[in-house]
Coordinates of C-alpha atoms in Angstrom, one line a residue:
Chain A
Q1 CA 0.0 0.0 0.0
V2 CA 1.6 3.3 -1.2
Q3 CA 1.2 6.1 1.2
L4 CA 2.4 9.8 1.1
Q5 CA 2.4 12.2 4.0
E6 CA 3.2 15.9 3.8
S7 CA 4.9 17.7 6.7
G8 CA 6.0 21.2 7.3
P9 CA 5.1 24.6 8.8
A10 CA 1.4 25.6 8.4
L11 CA 2.3 29.3 8.6
V12 CA 5.0 31.2 6.6
K13 CA 5.7 34.9 6.6
P14 CA 5.6 36.9 3.3
S15 CA 9.0 37.0 1.5
E16 CA 10.2 33.9 3.4
T17 CA 10.7 30.3 2.1
L18 CA 8.0 27.6 2.2
S19 CA 9.5 24.2 2.9
L20 CA 7.6 20.9 2.8
T21 CA 8.6 17.3 2.9
C22 CA 6.7 14.3 1.6
T23 CA 7.5 11.0 3.2
V24 CA 6.7 8.0 1.0
S25 CA 6.0 4.4 2.2
G26 CA 5.2 1.4 0.1
A27 CA 7.2 2.5 -2.9
S28 CA 10.8 3.5 -3.7
I29 CA 11.4 7.1 -4.2
S30 CA 14.1 6.2 -6.7
T31 CA 11.4 4.8 -9.0
Y32 CA 8.5 6.8 -10.5
Y33 CA 7.9 10.5 -10.9
W34 CA 7.0 12.5 -7.8
S35 CA 5.2 15.8 -8.0
W36 CA 3.9 18.6 -5.9
I37 CA 0.5 20.1 -6.7
R38 CA -1.3 22.9 -4.9
Q39 CA -4.8 24.1 -4.5
P40 CA -5.7 27.6 -3.3
P41 CA -8.8 27.8 -1.1
G42 CA -11.9 27.3 -3.2
K43 CA -9.9 27.1 -6.4
G44 CA -8.5 24.5 -8.8
L45 CA -5.3 22.4 -9.0
E46 CA -1.9 23.8 -10.0
W47 CA 1.1 21.6 -10.8
I48 CA 4.3 22.9 -9.2
G49 CA 6.8 20.5 -10.5
Y50 CA 8.2 16.9 -10.4
I51 CA 11.4 15.0 -9.7
Y52 CA 12.4 11.6 -11.0
N53 CA 15.3 9.3 -11.3
S54 CA 16.5 10.6 -7.9
G55 CA 17.3 14.1 -9.2
T56 CA 15.9 15.1 -12.6
T57 CA 13.4 17.9 -12.2
N58 CA 10.9 19.8 -14.2
Y59 CA 9.0 22.9 -12.9
N60 CA 5.9 24.8 -13.8
P61 CA 7.2 27.7 -15.9
S62 CA 5.1 30.1 -13.8
L63 CA 6.9 29.1 -10.6
K64 CA 10.2 28.0 -11.9
S65 CA 12.3 30.9 -10.6
R66 CA 11.1 30.3 -7.1
V67 CA 10.9 26.5 -6.8
T68 CA 13.3 23.7 -5.9
I69 CA 12.3 20.0 -5.5
S70 CA 14.8 17.6 -4.1
V71 CA 14.9 14.0 -3.0
D72 CA 16.6 12.2 -0.1
T73 CA 16.7 8.5 -1.1
S74 CA 18.1 7.4 2.3
K75 CA 14.9 8.7 4.0
N76 CA 12.6 7.9 1.0
H77 CA 11.2 11.4 0.9
F78 CA 11.2 14.4 -1.4
S79 CA 10.9 18.0 -0.6
L80 CA 9.6 21.3 -1.9
K81 CA 11.1 24.8 -1.4
L82 CA 9.2 27.8 -2.6
N83 CA 10.9 31.1 -1.9
S84 CA 9.8 34.7 -1.8
V85 CA 6.2 33.7 -0.9
T86 CA 3.3 36.0 -1.0
A87 CA -0.4 35.7 0.1
A88 CA -1.0 34.2 -3.4
D89 CA 1.0 31.1 -2.4
T90 CA -1.6 30.3 0.4
A91 CA -2.9 26.9 -0.6
V92 CA -3.3 23.2 0.3
Y93 CA -0.1 21.5 -0.9
F94 CA -0.3 17.9 -2.1
C95 CA 2.5 15.5 -2.8
V96 CA 1.6 12.8 -5.4
R97 CA 3.1 9.9 -7.3
G98 CA 3.2 10.7 -11.0
G99 CA 4.5 13.3 -13.4
S100 CA 1.4 13.8 -15.6
A101 CA -1.2 11.6 -13.9
A102 CA -1.3 10.9 -10.2
D103 CA -2.3 7.6 -8.8
Y104 CA -1.4 8.2 -5.2
W105 CA -2.0 11.5 -3.2
G106 CA -1.0 12.7 0.2
Q107 CA -3.8 14.1 2.3
G108 CA -2.6 17.6 1.7
T109 CA -1.4 20.3 4.1
L110 CA -2.7 23.9 4.3
V111 CA 0.1 26.5 4.2
T112 CA -1.0 30.0 4.9
V113 CA 1.3 33.0 4.0
S114 CA 0.7 35.8 6.5
S115 CA 2.6 38.0 8.8
Chain B
Q1 CA -7.6 31.0 -16.4
S2 CA -7.0 27.3 -16.7
V3 CA -5.3 25.8 -19.8
L4 CA -8.0 23.1 -20.0
T5 CA -11.6 24.2 -20.1
Q6 CA -14.4 22.5 -18.1
P7 CA -18.0 23.6 -17.4
P8 CA -18.2 25.0 -13.9
S9 CA -21.1 22.8 -12.9
V10 CA -23.3 20.0 -14.1
S11 CA -26.3 18.3 -12.5
A12 CA -28.5 15.3 -12.9
A13 CA -30.9 13.1 -11.0
P14 CA -29.9 10.0 -9.1
G15 CA -29.7 7.0 -11.5
Q16 CA -29.2 9.2 -14.5
K17 CA -26.1 9.7 -16.6
V18 CA -23.9 12.8 -16.8
T19 CA -21.0 13.8 -19.0
I20 CA -18.3 16.4 -18.2
S21 CA -16.3 17.9 -21.0
C22 CA -12.7 19.0 -21.0
S23 CA -11.5 21.1 -23.9
G24 CA -7.8 21.8 -24.7
S25 CA -5.6 22.1 -27.7
S26 CA -3.2 20.3 -30.0
S27 CA -0.3 20.7 -27.5
N28 CA -2.1 19.0 -24.6
I29 CA -5.2 16.8 -25.0
E30 CA -4.7 16.0 -28.7
K31 CA -1.1 14.9 -28.2
N32 CA -1.0 13.5 -24.7
Y33 CA -2.9 11.3 -22.3
V34 CA -5.8 12.7 -20.3
S35 CA -6.6 11.8 -16.7
W36 CA -9.6 12.5 -14.5
Y37 CA -9.9 13.1 -10.7
Q38 CA -12.7 13.2 -8.2
Q39 CA -12.4 15.4 -5.2
L40 CA -14.9 14.9 -2.5
P41 CA -15.3 17.9 -0.1
G42 CA -12.4 18.3 2.2
T43 CA -10.3 15.4 0.7
A44 CA -7.5 14.9 -1.7
P45 CA -8.3 14.2 -5.3
K46 CA -8.6 10.6 -6.4
L47 CA -7.6 9.2 -9.8
L48 CA -10.7 8.0 -11.7
I49 CA -9.3 7.7 -15.3
Y50 CA -5.8 7.6 -16.7
E51 CA -4.5 7.3 -20.2
N52 CA -7.7 8.6 -21.6
Y53 CA -10.0 5.7 -20.7
K54 CA -8.3 3.3 -18.3
R55 CA -9.7 2.8 -14.8
P56 CA -7.5 2.1 -11.8
S57 CA -8.3 -0.9 -9.7
G58 CA -11.3 -0.3 -7.5
I59 CA -12.9 2.4 -9.7
P60 CA -16.4 1.1 -10.8
D61 CA -17.2 0.9 -14.5
R62 CA -19.9 3.5 -14.0
F63 CA -17.0 5.9 -14.7
S64 CA -15.7 6.1 -18.2
G65 CA -13.3 8.3 -20.2
S66 CA -13.0 9.1 -23.9
K67 CA -11.0 11.5 -26.0
S68 CA -11.4 12.9 -29.5
G69 CA -9.1 15.5 -31.0
T70 CA -8.6 18.3 -28.6
S71 CA -11.4 17.3 -26.2
A72 CA -12.0 14.7 -23.6
T73 CA -15.1 13.5 -21.8
L74 CA -15.8 11.9 -18.4
G75 CA -19.0 9.9 -18.2
I76 CA -20.7 8.8 -15.1
T77 CA -23.7 6.5 -15.2
G78 CA -26.1 5.4 -12.4
L79 CA -25.5 8.6 -10.5
Q80 CA -25.5 8.3 -6.7
T81 CA -25.6 11.1 -4.1
G82 CA -22.1 10.0 -3.1
D83 CA -20.8 11.1 -6.6
E84 CA -21.4 14.7 -5.6
A85 CA -17.9 16.2 -5.9
D86 CA -15.6 18.3 -7.9
Y87 CA -14.1 16.7 -11.0
Y88 CA -10.8 17.7 -12.7
C89 CA -9.2 16.8 -16.0
G90 CA -5.5 16.9 -16.5
A91 CA -3.0 16.4 -19.2
W92 CA 0.7 17.1 -20.1
D93 CA 1.1 20.2 -22.3
S94 CA 4.1 19.7 -24.6
S95 CA 4.4 23.4 -25.5
L96 CA 4.4 24.6 -21.9
S97 CA 6.3 21.6 -20.7
A98 CA 3.9 21.5 -17.8
W99 CA 1.2 19.3 -16.4
V100 CA -2.0 21.3 -16.8
F101 CA -5.5 21.0 -15.3
G102 CA -9.0 22.1 -16.0
G103 CA -10.7 24.5 -13.6
G104 CA -12.9 21.8 -12.2
T105 CA -16.6 20.9 -12.5
K106 CA -18.9 20.6 -9.6
L107 CA -21.3 17.8 -9.9
T108 CA -24.7 18.0 -8.1
V109 CA -26.9 15.0 -7.9
L110 CA -30.3 16.4 -7.5

């Protein structure tokens, strides 16, 4: 049974860096594509980026200048860093398995950007 | 503004059939696989359809997917009140080099 669990601060100040980790169980992080997707309150889904092959990344062009996704194979988890955040980055952040279709999703974590 | 276009809402009576459309372009739907997701209130989306029409294990055959040209369609038959949810389509966009989604469709089972 594949399971994903997001973790990280629920509140981030404007201009600071949002950092989240997704811990994966039941599947090797070295296999498959792994993505971050976010959903602002009451709005639709937005793909942030993916990582695969333990290090190859691809980011949404609209966020590319602010995003870094990395993987720690020893802990079987992957991470998201989004810098220079604003209120527009307030959203539920999901980690998922897949790069263009997601068969497993974390429960999501709400991150609020506010001072 | 989403890259893929879905109707904001659809409705139908229990037991009836409904279809949800997803319109895109030659760089996404026409060229790449489409997937569909169901998001019940307060939960993470769940994969319903992948590679245009395939259903993951555990998804009932009441749910079906099809694609023609630059559009895709999700069909749901035998509607149940438990099907009330938001539905999203998604596809890779080769021009943007990005995974894109529709804006979502809220299904109401009257």
